[in-house]
CSV table of C-alpha atoms (C1' of nucleotides) in Angstrom, one decimal:
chain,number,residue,atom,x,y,z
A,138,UNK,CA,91.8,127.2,143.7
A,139,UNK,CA,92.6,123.9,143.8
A,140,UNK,CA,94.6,122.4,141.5
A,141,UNK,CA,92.4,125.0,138.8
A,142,UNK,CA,94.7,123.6,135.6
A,143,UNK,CA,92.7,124.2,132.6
A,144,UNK,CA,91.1,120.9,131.1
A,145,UNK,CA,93.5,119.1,129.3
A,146,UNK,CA,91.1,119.3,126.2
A,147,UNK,CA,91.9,115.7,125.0
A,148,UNK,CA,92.2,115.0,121.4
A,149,UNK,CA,91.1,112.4,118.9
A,150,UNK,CA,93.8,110.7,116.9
A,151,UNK,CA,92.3,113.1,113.4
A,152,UNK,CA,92.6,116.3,115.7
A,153,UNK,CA,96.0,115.2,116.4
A,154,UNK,CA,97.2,114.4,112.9
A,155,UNK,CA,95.4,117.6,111.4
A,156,UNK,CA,97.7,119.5,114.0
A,157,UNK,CA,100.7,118.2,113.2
A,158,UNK,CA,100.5,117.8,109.7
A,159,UNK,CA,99.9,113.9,108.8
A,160,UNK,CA,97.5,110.8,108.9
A,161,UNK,CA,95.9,109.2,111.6
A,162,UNK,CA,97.4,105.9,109.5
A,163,UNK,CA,101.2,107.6,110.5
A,164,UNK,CA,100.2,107.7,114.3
A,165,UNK,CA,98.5,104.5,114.6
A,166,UNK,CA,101.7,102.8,112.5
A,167,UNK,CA,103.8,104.5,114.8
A,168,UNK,CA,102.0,103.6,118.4
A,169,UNK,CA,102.4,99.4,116.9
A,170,UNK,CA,106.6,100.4,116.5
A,171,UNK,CA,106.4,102.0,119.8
A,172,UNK,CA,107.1,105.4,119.3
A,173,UNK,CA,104.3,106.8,121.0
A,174,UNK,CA,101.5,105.7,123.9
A,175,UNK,CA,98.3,106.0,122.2
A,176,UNK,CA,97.4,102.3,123.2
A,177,UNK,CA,97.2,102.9,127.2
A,178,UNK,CA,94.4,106.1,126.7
A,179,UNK,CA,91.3,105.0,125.1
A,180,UNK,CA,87.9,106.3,125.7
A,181,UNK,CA,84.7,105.0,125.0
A,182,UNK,CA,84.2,103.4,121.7
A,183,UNK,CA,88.1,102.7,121.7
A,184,UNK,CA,88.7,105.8,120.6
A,185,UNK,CA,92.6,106.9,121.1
A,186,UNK,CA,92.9,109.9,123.6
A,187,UNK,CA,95.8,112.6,123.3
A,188,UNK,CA,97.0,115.4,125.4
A,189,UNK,CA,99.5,118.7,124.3
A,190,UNK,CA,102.7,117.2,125.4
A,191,UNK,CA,101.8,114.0,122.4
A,192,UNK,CA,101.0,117.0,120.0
A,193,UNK,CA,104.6,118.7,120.7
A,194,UNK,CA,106.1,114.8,120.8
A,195,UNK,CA,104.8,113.8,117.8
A,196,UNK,CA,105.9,117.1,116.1
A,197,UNK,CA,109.3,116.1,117.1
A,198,UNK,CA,109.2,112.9,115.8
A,199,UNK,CA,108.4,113.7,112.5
A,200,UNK,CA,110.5,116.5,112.2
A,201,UNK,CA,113.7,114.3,112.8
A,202,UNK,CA,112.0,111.7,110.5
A,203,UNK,CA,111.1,114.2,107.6
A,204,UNK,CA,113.3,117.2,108.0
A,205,UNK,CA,116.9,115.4,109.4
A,206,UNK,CA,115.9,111.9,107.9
A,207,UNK,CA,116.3,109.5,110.4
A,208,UNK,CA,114.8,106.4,109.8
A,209,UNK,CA,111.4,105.6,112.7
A,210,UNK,CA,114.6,102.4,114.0
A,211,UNK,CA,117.2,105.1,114.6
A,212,UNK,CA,114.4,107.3,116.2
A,213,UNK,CA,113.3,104.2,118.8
A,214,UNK,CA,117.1,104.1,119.3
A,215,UNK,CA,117.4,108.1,120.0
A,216,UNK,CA,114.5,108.3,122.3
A,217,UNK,CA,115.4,104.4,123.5
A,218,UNK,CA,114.0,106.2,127.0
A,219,UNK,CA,111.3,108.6,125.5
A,220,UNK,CA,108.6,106.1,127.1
A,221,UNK,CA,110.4,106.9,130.0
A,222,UNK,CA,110.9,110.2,129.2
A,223,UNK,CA,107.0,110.9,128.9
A,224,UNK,CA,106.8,109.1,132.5
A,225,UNK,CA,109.1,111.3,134.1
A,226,UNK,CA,107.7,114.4,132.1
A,227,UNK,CA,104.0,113.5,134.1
A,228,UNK,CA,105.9,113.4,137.0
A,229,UNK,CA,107.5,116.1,137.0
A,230,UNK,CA,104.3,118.3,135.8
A,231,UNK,CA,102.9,116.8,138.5
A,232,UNK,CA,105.3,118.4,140.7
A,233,UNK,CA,107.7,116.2,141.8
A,234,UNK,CA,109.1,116.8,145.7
A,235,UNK,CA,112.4,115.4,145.3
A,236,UNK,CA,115.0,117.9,144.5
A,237,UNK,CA,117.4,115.3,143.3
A,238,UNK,CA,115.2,113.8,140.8
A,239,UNK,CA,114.1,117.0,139.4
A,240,UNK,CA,117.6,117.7,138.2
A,241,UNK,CA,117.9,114.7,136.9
A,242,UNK,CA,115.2,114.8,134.6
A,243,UNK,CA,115.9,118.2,133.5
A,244,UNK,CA,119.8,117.2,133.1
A,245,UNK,CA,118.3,114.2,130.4
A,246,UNK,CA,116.3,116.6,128.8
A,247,UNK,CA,118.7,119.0,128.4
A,248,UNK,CA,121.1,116.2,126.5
A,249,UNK,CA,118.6,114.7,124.6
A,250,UNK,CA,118.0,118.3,123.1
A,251,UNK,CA,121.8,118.8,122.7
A,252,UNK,CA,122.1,115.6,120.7
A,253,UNK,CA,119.1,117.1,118.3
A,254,UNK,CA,120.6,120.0,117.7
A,255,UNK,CA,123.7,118.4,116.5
A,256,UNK,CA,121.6,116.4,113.6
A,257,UNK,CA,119.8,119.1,112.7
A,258,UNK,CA,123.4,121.1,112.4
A,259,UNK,CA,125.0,118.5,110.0
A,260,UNK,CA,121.7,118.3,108.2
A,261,UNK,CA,122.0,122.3,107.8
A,262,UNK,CA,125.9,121.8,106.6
A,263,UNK,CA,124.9,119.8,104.1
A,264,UNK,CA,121.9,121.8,102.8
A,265,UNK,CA,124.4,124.9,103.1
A,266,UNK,CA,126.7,122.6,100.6
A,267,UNK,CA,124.5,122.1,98.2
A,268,UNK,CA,123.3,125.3,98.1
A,269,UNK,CA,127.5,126.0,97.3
A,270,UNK,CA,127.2,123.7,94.8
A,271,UNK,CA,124.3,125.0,92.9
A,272,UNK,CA,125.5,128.4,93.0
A,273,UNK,CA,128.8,128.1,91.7
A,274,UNK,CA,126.9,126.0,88.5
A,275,UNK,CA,124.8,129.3,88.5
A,276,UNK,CA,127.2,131.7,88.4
A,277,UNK,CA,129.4,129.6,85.5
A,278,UNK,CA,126.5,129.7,83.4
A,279,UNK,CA,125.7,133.3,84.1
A,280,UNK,CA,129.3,134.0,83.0
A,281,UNK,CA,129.2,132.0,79.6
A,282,UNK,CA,125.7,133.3,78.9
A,283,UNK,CA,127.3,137.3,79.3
A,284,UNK,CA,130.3,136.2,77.7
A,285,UNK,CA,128.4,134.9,74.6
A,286,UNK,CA,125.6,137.9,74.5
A,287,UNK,CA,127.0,140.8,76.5
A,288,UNK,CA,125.9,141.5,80.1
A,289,UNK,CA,122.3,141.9,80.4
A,290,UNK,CA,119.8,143.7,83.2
A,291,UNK,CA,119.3,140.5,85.5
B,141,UNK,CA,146.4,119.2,69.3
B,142,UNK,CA,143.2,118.0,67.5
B,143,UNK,CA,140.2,118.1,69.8
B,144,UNK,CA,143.1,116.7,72.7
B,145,UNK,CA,140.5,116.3,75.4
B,146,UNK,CA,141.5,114.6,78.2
B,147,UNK,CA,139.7,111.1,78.0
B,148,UNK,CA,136.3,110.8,79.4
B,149,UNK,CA,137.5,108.3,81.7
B,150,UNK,CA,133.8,105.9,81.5
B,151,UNK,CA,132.8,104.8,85.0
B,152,UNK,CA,130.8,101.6,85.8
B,153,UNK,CA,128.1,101.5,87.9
B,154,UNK,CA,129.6,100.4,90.9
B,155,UNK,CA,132.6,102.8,90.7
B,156,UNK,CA,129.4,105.6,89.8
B,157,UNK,CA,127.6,104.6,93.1
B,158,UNK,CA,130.8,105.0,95.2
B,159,UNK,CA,131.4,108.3,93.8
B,160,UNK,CA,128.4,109.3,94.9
B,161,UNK,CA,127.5,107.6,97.9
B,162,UNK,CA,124.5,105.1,96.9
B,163,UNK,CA,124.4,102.1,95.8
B,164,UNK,CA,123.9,100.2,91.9
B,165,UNK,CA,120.6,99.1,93.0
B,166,UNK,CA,119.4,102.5,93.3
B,167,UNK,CA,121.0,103.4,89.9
B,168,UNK,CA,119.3,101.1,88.0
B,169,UNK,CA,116.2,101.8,89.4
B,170,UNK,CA,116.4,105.7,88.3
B,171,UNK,CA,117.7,104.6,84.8
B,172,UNK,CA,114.4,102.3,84.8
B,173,UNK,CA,111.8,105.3,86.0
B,174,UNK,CA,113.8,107.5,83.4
B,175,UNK,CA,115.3,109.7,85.6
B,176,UNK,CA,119.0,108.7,84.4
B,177,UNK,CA,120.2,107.5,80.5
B,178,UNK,CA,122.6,104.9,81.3
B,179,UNK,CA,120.4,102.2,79.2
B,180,UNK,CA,121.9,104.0,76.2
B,181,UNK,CA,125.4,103.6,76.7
B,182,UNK,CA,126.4,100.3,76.8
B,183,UNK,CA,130.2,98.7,76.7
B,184,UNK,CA,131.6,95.1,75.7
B,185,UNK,CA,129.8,92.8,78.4
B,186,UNK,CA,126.4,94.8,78.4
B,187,UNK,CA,128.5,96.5,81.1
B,188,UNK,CA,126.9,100.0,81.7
B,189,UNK,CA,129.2,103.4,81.2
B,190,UNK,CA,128.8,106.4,83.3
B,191,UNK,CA,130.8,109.5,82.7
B,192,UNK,CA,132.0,112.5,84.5
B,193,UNK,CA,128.3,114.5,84.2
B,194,UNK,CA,126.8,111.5,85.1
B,195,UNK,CA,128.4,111.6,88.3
B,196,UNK,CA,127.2,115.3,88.7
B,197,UNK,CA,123.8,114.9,87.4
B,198,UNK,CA,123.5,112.0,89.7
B,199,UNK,CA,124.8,113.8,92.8
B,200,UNK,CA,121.9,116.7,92.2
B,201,UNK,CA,119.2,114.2,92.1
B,202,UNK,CA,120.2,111.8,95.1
B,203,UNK,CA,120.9,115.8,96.7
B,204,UNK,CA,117.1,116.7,96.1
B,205,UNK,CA,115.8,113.6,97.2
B,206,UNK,CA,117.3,112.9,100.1
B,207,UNK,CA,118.2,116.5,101.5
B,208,UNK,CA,115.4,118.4,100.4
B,209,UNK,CA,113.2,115.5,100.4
B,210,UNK,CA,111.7,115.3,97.1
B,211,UNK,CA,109.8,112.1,95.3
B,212,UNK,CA,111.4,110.8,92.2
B,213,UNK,CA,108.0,111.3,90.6
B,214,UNK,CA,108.6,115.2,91.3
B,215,UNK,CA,112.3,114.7,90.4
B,216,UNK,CA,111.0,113.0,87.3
B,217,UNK,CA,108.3,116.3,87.2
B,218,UNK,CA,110.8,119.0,87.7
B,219,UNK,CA,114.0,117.5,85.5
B,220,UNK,CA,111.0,116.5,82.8
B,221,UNK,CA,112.9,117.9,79.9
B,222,UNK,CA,116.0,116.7,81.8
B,223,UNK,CA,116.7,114.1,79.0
B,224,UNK,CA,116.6,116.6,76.4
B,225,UNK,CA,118.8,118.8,78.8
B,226,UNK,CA,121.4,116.3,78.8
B,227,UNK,CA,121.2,116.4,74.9
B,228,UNK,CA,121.9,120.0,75.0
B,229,UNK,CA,124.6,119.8,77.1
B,230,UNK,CA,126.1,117.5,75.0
B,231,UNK,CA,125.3,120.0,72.2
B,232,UNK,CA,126.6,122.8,74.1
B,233,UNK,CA,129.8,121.3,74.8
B,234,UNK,CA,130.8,119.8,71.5
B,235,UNK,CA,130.7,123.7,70.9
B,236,UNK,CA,127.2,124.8,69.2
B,237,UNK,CA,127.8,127.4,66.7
B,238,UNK,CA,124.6,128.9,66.8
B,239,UNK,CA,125.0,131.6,69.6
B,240,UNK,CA,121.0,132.2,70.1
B,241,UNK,CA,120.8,128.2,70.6
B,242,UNK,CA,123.5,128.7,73.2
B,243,UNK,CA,122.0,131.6,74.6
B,244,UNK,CA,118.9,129.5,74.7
B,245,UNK,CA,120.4,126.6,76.2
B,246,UNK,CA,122.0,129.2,79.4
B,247,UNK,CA,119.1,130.7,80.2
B,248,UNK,CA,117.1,127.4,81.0
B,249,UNK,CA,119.7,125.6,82.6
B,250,UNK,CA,120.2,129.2,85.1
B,251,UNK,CA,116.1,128.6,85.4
B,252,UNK,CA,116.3,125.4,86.5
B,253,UNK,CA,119.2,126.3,88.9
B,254,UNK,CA,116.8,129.1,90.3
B,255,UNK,CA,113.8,126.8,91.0
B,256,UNK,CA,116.2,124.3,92.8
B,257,UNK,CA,117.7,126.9,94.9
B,258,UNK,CA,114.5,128.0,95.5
B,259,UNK,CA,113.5,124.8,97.1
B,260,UNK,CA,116.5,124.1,99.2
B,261,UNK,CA,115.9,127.6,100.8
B,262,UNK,CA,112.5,126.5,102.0
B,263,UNK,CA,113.8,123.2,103.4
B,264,UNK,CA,116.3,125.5,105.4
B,265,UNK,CA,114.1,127.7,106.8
B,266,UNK,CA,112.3,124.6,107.9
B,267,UNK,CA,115.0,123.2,109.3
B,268,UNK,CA,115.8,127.0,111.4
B,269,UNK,CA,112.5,126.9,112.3
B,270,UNK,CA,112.6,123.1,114.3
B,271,UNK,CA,116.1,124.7,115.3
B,272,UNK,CA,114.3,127.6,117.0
B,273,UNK,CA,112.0,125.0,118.6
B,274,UNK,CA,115.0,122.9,120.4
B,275,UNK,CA,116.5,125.7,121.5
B,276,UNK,CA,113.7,127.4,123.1
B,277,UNK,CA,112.7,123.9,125.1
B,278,UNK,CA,116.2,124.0,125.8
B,279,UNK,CA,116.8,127.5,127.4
B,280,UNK,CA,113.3,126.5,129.5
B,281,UNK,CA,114.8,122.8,130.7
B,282,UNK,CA,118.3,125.0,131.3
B,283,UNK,CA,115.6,128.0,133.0
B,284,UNK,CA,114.4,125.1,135.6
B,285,UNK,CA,117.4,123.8,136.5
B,286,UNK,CA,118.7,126.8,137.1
B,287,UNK,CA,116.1,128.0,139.3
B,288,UNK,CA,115.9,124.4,141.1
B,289,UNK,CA,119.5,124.5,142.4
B,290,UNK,CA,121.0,127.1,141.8
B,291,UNK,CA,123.3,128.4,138.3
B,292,UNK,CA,126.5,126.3,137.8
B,293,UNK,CA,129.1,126.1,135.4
B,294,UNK,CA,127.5,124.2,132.7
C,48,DT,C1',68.1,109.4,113.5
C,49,DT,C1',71.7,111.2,110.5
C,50,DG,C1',76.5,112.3,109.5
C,51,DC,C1',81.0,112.2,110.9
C,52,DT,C1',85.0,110.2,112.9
C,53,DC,C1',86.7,106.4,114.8
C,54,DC,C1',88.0,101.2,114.8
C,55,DT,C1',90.6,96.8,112.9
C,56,DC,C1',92.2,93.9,109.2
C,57,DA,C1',94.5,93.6,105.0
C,58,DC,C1',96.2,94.4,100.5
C,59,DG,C1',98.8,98.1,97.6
C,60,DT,C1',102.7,101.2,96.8
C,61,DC,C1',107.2,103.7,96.8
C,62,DA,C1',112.1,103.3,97.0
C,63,DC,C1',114.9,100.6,97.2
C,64,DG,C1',117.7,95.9,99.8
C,65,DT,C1',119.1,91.4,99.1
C,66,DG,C1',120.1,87.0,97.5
C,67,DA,C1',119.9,83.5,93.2
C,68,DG,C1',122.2,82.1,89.3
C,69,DG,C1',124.9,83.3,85.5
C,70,DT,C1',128.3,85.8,82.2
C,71,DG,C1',132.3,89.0,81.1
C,72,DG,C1',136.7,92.0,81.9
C,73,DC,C1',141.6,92.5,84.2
D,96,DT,C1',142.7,80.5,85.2
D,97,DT,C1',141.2,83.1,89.4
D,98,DG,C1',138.7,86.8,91.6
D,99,DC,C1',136.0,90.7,91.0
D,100,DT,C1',132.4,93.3,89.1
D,101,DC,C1',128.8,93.2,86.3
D,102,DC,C1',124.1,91.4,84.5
D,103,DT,C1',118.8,90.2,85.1
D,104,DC,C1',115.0,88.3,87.6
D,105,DA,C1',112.5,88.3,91.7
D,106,DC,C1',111.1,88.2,96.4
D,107,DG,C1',111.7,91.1,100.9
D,108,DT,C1',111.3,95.5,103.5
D,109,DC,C1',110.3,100.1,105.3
D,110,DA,C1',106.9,103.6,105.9
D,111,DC,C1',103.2,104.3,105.1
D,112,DG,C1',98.3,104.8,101.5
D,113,DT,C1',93.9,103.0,100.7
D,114,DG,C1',89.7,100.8,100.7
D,115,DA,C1',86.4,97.1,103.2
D,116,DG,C1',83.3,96.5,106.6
D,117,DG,C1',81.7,97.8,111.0
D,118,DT,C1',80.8,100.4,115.6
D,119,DG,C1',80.4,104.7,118.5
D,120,DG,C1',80.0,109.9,119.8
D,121,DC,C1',77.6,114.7,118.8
DNA sequence: TTGCTCCTCACGTCACGTGAGGTGGC
DNA sequence: TTGCTCCTCACGTCACGTGAGGTGGC
């Protein structure tokens, strides 16, 4: 078995934006800023050719964009290295010999998921706040609505 | 001590959009798609006047835009009778006398409350869910490193 | 050969940002 | 009277949406 991995089962730009839940208008306006390759794999026709790892990528990006709200500048800025990133990712898939260097990857990695998880924590304070807020309007006008009527099932 | 309210303390808009956190641009732009009064209440100057449930009203819609992500076209959708809300509010406040009418008045406001509750728990348990995600490409990044040179004190 | 998806312009839209030029309150 | 904030156009920008007109793969 010689390097038996399973075919990498490229996609087409539609495939890819029906996967991740948007337009193939987002990905292309997003390849021109530069957050993802798209440009370097074309196949015949000019078609744009994409693998898993651009699926779970681009996933990424648009939950930072959508869910956190980071603007697609502040994004370039967070993954300033992701081009690099997705470099280093082939090469390490590939199996990269040096010890070293495998560490080093993984140590980036690990960061640039720690920083993540931070935005998405103050995102989830804030949400948690709100939520505060709109209970405690809730449970005022529960209490003037009983106080006017008399409590009520509900 | 006839009606001795404490003054209603107007606010302009820029001491509005501080409160807040936006800016009078963005103000103005809600008041013009309808989604805030403002137009109405004018002072000496054509100065606009804000008051204290201004500021909270405000608050909730900038909160359901930009946290759980709404357009202002749904904001406009969902707070449609919004306008006539603020009316009632006013009508509640001034003390209705007609206890069905306030009764009335409770129960909506507590259904609208619902339905916006409702949404920010579905933005959370998207935001658990992208949590889940980093964490899990975390512990397998933290898995390789771990099994590449050995476990160390993080 | 027929659909279907893809391609590149290029103009439109939503939600504001940013001056331009001027008037009014403390 | 001097700043400061406010006012109304009006053009610019960010993140795409939406055809227009054409070529390529199953």
């Amino acid at each position: 078995m010689s390097r038996a991995v399973a075919a990498p089962a490229a996609l087409r730009i539609g495939e890819l934006a029906r996967r991740v839940g948007t337009t193939p208008r987002t990905i292309r306006y997003y390849e021109e800023l530069g957050l993802l390759p798209g440009g370097a794999a074309r196949r015949a026709g000019g078609h744009r050719s994409y693998t898993e790892d651009d699926v779970t990528h681009l996933a990424e990006l648009l939950h930072m964009r959508e869910l956190v709200g980071l603007s697609l500048e502040e994004l370039r800025g967070m993954t300033g290295a992701e081009q690099a990133r997705a470099v280093l990712r082939a090469e390490f898939e590939a199996g990269v010999p040096d010890r070293e260097r495998r560490r080093e990857i993984l140590t980036e990695a690990i960061g640039h998921l720690d920083l993540q998880l931070a935005l998405v924590a103050r995102r989830q304070a804030q949400l948690r706040s709100f939520a505060d807020d709109l209970r405690r309007h809730r449970s005022r006008a529960r209490r003037l609505l009983d106080a006017d009527g008399g409590p009520r099932a509900d």
